Short mmCIF file of C-alpha atoms and ligand atoms in Angstrom, two decimals:
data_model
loop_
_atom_site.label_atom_id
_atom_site.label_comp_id
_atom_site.label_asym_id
_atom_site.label_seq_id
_atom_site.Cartn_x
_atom_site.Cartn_y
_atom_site.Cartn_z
CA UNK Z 190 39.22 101.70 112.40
CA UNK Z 191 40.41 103.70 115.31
CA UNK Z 192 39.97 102.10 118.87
CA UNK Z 193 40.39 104.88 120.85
CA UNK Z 194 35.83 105.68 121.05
CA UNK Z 195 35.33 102.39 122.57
CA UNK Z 196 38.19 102.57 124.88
CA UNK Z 197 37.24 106.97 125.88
CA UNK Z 198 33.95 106.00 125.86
CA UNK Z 199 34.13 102.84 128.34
CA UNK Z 200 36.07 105.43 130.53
CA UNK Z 201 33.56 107.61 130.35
CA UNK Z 202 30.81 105.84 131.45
CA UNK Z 203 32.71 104.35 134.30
CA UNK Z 204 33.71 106.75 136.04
CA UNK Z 205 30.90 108.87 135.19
CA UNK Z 206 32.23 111.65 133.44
CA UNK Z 207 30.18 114.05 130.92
CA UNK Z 208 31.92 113.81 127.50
CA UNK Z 209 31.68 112.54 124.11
CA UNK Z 210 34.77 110.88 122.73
CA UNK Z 211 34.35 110.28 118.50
CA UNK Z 212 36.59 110.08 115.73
CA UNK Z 213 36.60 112.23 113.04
CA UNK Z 214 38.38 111.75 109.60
CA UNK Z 215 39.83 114.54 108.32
CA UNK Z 216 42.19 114.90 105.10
CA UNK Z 217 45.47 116.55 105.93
CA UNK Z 218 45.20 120.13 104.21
CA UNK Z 219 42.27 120.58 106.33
CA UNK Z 220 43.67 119.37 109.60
CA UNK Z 221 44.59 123.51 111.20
CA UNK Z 222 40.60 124.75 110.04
CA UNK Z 223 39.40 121.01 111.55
CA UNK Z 224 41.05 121.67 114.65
CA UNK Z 225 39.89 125.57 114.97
CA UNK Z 226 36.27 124.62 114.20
CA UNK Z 227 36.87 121.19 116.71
CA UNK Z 228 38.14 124.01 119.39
CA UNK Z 229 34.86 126.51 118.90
CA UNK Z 230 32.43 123.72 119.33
CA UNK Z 231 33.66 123.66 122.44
CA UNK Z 232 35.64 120.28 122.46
CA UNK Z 233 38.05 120.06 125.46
CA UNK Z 234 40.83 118.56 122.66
CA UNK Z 235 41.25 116.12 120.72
CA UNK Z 236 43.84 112.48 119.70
CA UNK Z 237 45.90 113.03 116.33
CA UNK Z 238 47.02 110.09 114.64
CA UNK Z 239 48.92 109.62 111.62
CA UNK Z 240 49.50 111.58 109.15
CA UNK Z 241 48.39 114.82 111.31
CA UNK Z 242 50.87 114.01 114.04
CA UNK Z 243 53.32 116.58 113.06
CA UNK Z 244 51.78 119.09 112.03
CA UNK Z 245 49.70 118.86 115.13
CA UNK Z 246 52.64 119.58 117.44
CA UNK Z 247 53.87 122.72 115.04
CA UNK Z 248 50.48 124.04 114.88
CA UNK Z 249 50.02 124.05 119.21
CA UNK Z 250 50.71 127.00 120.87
CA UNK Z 251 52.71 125.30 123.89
CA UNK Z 252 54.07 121.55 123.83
CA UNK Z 253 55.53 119.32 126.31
CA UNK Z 254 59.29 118.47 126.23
CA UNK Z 255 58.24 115.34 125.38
CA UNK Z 256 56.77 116.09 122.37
CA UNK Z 257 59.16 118.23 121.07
CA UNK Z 258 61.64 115.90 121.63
CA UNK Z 259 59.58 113.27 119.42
CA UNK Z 260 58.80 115.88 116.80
CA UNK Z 261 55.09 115.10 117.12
CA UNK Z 262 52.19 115.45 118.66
CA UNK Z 263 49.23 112.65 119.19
CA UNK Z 264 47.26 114.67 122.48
CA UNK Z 265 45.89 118.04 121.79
CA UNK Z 266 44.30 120.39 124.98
CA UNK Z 267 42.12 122.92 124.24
CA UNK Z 268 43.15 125.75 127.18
CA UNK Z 269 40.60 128.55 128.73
CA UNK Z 270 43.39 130.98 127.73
CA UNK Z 271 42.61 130.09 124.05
CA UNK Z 272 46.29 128.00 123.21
CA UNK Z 273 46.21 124.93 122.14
CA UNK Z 274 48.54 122.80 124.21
CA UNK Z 275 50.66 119.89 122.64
CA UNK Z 276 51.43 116.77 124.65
CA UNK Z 277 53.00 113.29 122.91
CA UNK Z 278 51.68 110.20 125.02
CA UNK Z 279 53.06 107.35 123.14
CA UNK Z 280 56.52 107.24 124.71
CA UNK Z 281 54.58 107.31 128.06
CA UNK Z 282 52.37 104.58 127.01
CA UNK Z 283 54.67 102.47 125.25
CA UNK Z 284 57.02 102.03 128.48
CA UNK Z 285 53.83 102.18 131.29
CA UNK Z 286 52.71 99.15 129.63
CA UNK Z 287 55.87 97.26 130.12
CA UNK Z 288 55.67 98.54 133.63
CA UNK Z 289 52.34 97.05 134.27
CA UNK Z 290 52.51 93.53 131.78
CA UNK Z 291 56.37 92.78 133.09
CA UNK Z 292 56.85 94.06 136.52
CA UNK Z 293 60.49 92.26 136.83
CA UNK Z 294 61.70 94.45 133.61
CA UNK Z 295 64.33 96.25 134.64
CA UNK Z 296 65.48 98.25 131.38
CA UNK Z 297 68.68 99.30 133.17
CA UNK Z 298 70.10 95.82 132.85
CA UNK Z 299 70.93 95.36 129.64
CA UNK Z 300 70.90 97.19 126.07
CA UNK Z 301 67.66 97.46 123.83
CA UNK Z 302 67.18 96.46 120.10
CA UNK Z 303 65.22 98.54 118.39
CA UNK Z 304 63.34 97.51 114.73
CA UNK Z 305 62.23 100.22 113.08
CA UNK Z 306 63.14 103.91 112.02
CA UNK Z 307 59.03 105.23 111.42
CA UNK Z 308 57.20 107.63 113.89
CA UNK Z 309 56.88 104.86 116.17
CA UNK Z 310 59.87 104.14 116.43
CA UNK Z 311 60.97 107.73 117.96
CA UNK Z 312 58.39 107.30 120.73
CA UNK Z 313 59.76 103.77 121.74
CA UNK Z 314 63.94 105.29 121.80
CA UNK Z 315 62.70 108.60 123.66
CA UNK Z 316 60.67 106.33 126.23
CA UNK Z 317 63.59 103.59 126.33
CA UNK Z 318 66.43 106.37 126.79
CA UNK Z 319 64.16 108.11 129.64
CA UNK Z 320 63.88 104.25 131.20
CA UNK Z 321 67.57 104.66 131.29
CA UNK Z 322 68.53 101.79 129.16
CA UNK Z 323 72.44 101.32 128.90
CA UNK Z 324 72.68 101.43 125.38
CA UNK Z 325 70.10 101.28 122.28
CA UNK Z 326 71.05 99.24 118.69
CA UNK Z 327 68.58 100.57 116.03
CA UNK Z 328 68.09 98.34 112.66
CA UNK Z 329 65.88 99.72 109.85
CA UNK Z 330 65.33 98.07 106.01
CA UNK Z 331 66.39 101.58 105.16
CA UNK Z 332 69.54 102.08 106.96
CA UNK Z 333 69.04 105.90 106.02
CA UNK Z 334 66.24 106.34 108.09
CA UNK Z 335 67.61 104.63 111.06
CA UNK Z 336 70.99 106.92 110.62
CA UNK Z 337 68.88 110.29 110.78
CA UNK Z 338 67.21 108.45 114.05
CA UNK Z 339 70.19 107.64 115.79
CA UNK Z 340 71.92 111.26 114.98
CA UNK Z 341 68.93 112.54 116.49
CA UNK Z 342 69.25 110.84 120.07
CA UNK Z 343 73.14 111.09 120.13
CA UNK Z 344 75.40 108.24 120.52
CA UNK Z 345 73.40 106.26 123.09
CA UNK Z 346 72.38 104.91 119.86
CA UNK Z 347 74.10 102.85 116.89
CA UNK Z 348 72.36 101.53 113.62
CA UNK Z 349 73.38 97.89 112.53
CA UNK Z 350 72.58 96.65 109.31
CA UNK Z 351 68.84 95.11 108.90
CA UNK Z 352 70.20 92.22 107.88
CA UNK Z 353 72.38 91.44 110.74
CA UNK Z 354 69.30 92.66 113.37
CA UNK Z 355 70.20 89.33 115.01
CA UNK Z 356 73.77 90.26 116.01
CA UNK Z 357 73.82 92.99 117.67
CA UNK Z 358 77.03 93.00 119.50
CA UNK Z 359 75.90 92.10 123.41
CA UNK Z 360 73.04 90.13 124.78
CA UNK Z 361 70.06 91.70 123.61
CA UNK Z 362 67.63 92.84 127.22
CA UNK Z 363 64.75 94.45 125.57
CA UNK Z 364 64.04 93.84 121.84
CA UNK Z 365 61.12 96.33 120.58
CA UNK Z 366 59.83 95.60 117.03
CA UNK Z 367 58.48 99.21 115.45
CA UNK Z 368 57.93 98.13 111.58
CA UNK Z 369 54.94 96.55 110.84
CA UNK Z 370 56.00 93.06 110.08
CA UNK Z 371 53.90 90.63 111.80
CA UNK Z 372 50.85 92.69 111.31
CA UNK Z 373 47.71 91.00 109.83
CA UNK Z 374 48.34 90.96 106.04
CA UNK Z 375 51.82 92.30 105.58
CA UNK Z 376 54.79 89.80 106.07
CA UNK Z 377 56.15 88.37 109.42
CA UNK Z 378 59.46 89.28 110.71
CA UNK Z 379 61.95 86.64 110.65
CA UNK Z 380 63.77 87.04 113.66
CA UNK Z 381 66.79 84.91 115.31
CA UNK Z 382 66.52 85.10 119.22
CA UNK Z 383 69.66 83.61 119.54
CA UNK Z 384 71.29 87.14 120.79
CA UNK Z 385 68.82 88.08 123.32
CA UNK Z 386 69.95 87.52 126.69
CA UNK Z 387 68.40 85.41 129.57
CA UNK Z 388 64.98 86.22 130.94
CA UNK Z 389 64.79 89.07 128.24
CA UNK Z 390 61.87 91.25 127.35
CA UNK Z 391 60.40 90.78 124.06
CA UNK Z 392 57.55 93.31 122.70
CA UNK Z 393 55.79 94.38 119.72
CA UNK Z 394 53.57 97.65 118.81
CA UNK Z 395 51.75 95.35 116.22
CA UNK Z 396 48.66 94.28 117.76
CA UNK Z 397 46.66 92.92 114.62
CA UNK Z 398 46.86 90.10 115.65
CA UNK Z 399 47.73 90.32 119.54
CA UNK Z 400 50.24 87.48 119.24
CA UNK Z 401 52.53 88.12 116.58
CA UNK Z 402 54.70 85.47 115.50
CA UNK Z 403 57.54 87.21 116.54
CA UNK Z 404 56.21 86.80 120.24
CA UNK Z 405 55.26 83.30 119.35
CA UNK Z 406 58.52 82.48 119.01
CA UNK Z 407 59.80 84.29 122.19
CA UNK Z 408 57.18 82.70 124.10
CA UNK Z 409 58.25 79.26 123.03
CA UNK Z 410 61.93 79.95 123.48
CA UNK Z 411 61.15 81.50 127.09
CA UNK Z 412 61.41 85.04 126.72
CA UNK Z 413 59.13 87.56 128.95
CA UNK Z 414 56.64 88.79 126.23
CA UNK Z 415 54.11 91.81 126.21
CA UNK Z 416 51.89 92.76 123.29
CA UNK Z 417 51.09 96.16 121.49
CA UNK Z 418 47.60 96.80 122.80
CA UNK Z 419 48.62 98.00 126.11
CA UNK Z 420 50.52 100.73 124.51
CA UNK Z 421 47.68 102.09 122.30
CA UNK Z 422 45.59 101.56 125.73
CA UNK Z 423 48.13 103.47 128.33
CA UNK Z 424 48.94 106.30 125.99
CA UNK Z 425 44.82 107.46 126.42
CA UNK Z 426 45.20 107.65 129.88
CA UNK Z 427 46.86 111.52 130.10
CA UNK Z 428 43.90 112.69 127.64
CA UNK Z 429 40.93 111.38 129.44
CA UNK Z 430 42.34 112.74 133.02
CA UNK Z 431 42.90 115.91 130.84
CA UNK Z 432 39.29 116.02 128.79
CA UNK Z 433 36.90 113.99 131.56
CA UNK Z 434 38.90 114.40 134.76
CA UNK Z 435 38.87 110.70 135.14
CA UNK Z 436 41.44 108.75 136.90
CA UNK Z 437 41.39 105.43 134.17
CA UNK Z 438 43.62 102.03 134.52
CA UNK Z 439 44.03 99.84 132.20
CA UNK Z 440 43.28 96.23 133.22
CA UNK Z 441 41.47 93.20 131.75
CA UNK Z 442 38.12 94.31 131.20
CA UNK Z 443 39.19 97.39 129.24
CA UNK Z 444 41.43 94.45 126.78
CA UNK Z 445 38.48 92.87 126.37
CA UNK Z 446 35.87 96.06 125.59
CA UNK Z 447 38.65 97.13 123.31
CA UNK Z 448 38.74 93.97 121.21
CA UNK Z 449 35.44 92.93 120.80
P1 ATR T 25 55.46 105.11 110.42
O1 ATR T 25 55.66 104.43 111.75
O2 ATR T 25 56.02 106.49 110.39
O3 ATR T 25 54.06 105.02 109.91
P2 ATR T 25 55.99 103.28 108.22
O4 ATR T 25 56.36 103.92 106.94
O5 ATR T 25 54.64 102.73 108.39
O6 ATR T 25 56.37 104.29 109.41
O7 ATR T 25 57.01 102.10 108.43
C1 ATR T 25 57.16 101.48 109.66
C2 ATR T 25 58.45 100.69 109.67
O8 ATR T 25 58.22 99.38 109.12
C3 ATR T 25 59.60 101.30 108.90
O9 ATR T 25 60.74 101.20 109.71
C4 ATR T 25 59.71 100.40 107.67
O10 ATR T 25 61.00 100.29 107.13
P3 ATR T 25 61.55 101.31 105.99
O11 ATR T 25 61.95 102.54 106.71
O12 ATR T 25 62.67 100.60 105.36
O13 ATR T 25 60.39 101.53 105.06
C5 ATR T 25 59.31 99.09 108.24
N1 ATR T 25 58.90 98.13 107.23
C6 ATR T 25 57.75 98.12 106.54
N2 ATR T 25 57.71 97.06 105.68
C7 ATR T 25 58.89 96.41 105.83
C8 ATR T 25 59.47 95.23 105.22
N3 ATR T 25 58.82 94.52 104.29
N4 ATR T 25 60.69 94.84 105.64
C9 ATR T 25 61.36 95.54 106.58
N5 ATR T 25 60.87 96.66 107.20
C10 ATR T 25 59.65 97.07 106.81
#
């Protein structure tokens, strides 16, 4: 179901680079030999999404800060030297989007609420805590989960209970939701905006469907809203000026390739 071909390959052709962008399934005890075979054919690299992020950043010979940090690894570079370099582009696209959809964001002003404790949710507190954002609450159904998180990143970040998500104790700047409530076919999120603070940002990672109902709701109630597909769109753009030497944007057109 993965995106990322049409989106490469759109790239590709318009800036006129030679390259082949495809998507291969392969199942996770296999993922090291898939990559080695991937790496003789002569493939410049490849994407690694889930469950093969991890292991993906363990098995590279060099990584990025940034995706040791995360613990995971979604960009893979094939070098001349041989190594296989490790890069992790979601932080990076997760926060360029709200750059580009919500140019009066300023995460500085205010702290962030974080939903989620998955692999997603790492990306979006690494790329909120680079943004500098004052403080970061973190709620998770399994408050576990969200514990290990937080101890991870220090205390610029405190777990409240899932059930009290909606008061966090100041006005709420940036609310990010990581779990996949809201997503076509599971359940929505129920969420009070009644703690977010004026002229706050309000974004998703679910894109299925673009407008969630959580950004429904902050939509109606006034709230700056950005969706989820920027984010899957933005993190590509390190890998293609990596692979194809392009220099991509993301902008309209590409939305619209992407979802057809
Ligand atoms: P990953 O991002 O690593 O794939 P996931 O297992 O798909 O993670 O789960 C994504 C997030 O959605 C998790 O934070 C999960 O909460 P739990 O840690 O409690 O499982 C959250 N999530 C999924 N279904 C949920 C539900 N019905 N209610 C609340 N949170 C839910």
């Amino acid at each position: 179901h993965s995106k990322s071909p049409k989106l490469h390959g759109h790239w590709i052709a318009k800036h006129s680079a030679h390259g082949l962008y495809t998507a291969i399934e392969t199942p996770p005890g296999a993922f090291p030999q898939t990559v080695q075979i991937l790496k003789k054919m002569g493939f410049a690299g490849v994407n690694v999404t889930l469950p093969h992020k991890e292991i993906a950043l363990h098995r590279a010979d060099t990584a990025t800060d940034t995706a040791r940090s995360i613990g995971a690894a979604n960009t893979l570079r094939f070098l001349s030297t041989g190594d296989i370099h490790a890069d992790n582009t979601d932080a990076y696209g997760f926060i360029e989007n709200l750059y580009q959809s919500a140019p009066q964001w300023d995460p500085t002003q205010g702290p962030a609420l974080v939903l989620g404790a998955g692999g997603a949710a790492r990306a979006v507190l690494y790329a909120l805590l680079q943004a500098k954002v004052p403080h970061i609450y973190l709620a998770n159904r399994t408050a576990d989960k969200a514990q290990t998180l937080a101890d991870f990143f220090g205390d610029m970040v405190t777990v409240i209970p899932w059930n009290d998500r909606a008061k966090a104790p100041q006005p709420i700047h940036t609310l990010v939701n990581t779990t996949s409530l809201g997503m076509t076919g599971h359940a929505d999120l129920h969420m009070d905006l009644r703690g977010l603070a004026d002229h706050a940002l309000v974004t998703d990672i679910v894109y299925t469907p673009l407008k969630t109902e959580l950004l429904h709701n902050a939509e109606q109630q006034g709230y700056t809203t950005v969706d989820g597909l920027g984010m899957l769109l933005h993190q590509a753009i390190p890998g293609s000026k990596a692979w194809f030497g392009t220099d991509p944007i993301v902008d309209d057109d590409l939305r619209q390739i992407v979802l057809e």
